[in-house]
PDB file of C-alpha atoms in Angstrom:
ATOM      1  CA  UNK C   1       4.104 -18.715   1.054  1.00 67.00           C
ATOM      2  CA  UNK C   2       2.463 -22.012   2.087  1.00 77.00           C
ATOM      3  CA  UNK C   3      -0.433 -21.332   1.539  1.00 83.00           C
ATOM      4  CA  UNK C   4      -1.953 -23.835  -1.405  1.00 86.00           C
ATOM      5  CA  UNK C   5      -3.493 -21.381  -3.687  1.00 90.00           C
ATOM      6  CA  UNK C   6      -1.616 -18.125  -3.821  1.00 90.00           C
ATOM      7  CA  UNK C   7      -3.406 -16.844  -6.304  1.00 91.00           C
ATOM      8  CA  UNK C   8      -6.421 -16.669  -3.866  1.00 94.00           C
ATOM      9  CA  UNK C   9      -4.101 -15.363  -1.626  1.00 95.00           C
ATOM     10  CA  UNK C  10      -3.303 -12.469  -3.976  1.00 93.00           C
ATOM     11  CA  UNK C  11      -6.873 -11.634  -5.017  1.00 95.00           C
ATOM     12  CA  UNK C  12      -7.788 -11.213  -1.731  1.00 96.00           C
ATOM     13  CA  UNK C  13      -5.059  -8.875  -0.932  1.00 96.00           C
ATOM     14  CA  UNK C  14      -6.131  -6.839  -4.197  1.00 95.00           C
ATOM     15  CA  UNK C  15      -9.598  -7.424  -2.849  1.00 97.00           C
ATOM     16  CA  UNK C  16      -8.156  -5.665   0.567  1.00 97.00           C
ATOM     17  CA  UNK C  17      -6.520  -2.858  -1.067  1.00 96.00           C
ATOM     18  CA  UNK C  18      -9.649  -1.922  -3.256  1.00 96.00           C
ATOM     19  CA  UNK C  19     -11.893  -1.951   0.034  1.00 97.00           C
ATOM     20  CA  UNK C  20      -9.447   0.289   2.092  1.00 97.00           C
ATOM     21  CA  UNK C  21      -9.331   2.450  -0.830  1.00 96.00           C
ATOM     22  CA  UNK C  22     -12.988   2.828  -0.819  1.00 97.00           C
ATOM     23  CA  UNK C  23     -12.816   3.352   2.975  1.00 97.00           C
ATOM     24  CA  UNK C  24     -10.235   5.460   3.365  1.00 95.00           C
ATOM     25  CA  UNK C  25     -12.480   8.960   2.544  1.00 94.00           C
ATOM     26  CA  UNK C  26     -14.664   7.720   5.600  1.00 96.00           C
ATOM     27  CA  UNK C  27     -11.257   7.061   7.639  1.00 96.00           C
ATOM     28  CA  UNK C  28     -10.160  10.297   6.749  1.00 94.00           C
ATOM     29  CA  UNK C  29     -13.555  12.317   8.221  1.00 95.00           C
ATOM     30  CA  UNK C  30     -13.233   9.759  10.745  1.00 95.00           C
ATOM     31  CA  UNK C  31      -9.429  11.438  12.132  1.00 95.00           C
ATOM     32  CA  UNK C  32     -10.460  15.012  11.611  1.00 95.00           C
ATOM     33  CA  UNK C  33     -11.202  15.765  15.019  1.00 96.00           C
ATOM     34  CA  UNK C  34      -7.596  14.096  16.208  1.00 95.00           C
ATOM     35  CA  UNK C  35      -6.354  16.154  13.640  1.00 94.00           C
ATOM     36  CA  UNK C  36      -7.699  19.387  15.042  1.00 95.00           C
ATOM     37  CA  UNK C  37      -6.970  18.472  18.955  1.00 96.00           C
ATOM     38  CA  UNK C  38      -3.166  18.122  17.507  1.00 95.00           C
ATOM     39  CA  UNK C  39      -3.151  21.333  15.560  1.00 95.00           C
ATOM     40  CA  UNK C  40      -4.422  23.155  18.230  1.00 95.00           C
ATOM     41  CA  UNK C  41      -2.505  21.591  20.867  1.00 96.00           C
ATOM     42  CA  UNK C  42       0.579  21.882  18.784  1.00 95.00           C
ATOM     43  CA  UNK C  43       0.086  25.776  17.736  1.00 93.00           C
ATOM     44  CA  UNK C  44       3.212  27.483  17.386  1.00 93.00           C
ATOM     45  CA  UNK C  45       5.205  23.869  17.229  1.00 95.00           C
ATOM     46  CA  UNK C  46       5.737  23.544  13.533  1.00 95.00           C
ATOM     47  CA  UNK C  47       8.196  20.429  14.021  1.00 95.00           C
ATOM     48  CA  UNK C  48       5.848  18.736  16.346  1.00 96.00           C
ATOM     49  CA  UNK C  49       2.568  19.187  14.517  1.00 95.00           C
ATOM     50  CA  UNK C  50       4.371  17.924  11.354  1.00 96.00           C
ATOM     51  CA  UNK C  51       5.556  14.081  13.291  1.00 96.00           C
ATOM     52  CA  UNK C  52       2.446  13.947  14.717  1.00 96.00           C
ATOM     53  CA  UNK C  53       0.726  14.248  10.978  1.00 94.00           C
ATOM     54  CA  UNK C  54       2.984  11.862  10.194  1.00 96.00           C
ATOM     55  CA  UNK C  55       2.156   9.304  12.468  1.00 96.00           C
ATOM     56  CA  UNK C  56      -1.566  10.010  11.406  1.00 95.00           C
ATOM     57  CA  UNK C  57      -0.641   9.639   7.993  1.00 94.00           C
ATOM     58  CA  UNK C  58       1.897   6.281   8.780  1.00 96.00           C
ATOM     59  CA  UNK C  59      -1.150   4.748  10.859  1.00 95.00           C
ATOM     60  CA  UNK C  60      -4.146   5.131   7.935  1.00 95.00           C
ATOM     61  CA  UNK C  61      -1.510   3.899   5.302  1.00 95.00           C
ATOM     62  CA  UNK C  62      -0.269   0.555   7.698  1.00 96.00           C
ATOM     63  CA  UNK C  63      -2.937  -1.343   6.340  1.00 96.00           C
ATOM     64  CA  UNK C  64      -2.834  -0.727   2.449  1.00 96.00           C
ATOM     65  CA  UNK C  65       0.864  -0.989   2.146  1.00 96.00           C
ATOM     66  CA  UNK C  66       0.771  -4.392   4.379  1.00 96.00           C
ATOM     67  CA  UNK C  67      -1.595  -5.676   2.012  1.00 96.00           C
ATOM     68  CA  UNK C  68       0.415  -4.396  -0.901  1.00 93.00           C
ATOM     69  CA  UNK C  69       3.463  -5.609   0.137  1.00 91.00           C
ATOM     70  CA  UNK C  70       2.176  -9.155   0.243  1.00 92.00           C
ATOM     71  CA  UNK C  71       0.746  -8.920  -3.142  1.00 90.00           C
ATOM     72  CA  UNK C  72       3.875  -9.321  -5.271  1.00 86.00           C
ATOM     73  CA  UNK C  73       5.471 -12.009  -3.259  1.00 87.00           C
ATOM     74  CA  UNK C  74       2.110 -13.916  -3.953  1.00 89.00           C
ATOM     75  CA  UNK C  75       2.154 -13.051  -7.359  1.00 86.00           C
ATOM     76  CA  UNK C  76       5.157 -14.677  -7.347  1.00 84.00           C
ATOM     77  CA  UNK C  77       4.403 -17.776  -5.468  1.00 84.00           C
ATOM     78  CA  UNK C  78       1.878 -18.762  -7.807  1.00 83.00           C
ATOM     79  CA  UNK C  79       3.920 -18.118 -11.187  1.00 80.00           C
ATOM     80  CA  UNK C  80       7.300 -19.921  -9.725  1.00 80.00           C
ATOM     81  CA  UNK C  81       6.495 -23.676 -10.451  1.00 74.00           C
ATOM     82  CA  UNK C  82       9.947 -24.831 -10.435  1.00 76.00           C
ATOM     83  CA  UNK C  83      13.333 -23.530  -8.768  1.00 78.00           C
ATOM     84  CA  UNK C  84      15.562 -23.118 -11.680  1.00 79.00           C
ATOM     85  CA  UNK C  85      13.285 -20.311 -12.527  1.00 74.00           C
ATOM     86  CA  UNK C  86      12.630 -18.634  -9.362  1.00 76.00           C
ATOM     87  CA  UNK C  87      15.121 -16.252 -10.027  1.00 80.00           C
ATOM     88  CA  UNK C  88      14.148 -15.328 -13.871  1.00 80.00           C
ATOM     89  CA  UNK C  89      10.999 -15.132 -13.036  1.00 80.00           C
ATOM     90  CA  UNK C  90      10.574 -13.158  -9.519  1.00 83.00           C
ATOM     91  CA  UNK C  91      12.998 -10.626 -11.674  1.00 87.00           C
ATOM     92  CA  UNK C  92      10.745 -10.185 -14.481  1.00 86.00           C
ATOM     93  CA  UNK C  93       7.906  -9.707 -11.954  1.00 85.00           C
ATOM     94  CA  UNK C  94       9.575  -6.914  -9.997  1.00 85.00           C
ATOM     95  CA  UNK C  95      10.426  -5.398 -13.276  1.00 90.00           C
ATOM     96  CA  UNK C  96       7.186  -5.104 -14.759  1.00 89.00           C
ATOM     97  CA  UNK C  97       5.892  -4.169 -11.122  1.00 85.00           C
ATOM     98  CA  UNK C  98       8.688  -1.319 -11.416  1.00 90.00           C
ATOM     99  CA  UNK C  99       7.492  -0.268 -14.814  1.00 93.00           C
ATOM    100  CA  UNK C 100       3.816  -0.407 -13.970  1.00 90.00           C
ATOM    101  CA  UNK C 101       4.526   2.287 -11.130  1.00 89.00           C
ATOM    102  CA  UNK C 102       6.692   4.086 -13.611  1.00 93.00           C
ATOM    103  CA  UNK C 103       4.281   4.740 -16.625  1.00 94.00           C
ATOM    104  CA  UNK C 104       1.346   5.185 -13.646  1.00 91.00           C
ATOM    105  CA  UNK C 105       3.731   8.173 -12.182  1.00 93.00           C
ATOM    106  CA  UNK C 106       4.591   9.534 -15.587  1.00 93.00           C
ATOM    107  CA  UNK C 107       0.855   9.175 -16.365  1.00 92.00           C
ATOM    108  CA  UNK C 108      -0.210  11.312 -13.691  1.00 87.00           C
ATOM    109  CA  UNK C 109       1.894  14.417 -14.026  1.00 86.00           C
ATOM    110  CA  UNK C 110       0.577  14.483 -17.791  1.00 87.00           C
ATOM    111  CA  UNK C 111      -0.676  17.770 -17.724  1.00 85.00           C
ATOM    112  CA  UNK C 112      -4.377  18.072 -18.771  1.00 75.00           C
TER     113      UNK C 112
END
């Protein structure tokens, strides 16, 4: 938020979320054999197994949704040049964030 150029800021947190992106196949082959030490260790312990997925899963997706959580309150730093319209403004951001997430969901349950 202090920062003097959020939109720098914001680009580079785009910048981070497009590199993890590209990364995360690698990170992915690069778990497997945790993976397979759980699942075999955890045979038989269907509740167990499925936490410790999830903390796999919660520990690859820290850094993307760290980044993206940073992005719209950037976003908004930069396009809030006065206080009167802080709160017009941050609203119509979140909205259009909102709909952008929307129309990508709907998008991809379009069957073929």
């Amino acid at each position: 938020d202090r920062h003097p150029n959020p939109l720098r800021i914001y680009a580079l947190l785009e910048a981070g979320i497009g590199l993890y992106a590209l990364a995360l196949p690698y990170l992915f082959r690069a778990i497997e054999p945790i993976y397979l030490v759980i699942a075999r260790a955890l045979e038989g312990h269907f509740i167990l197994f499925n936490f410790a997925r999830g903390i796999l899963a919660a520990g690859l997706l820290l850094v993307p949704t760290t980044l993206m959580g940073g992005t719209v309150p950037a976003i908004g730093r930069y396009l809030v040049t006065r206080r009167d319209t802080v709160g017009w403004n941050i609203g119509l951001l979140y909205g259009l964030n909102t709909l952008g997430a929307v129309v990508g969901c709907v998008a991809e349950n379009i069957p073929d």
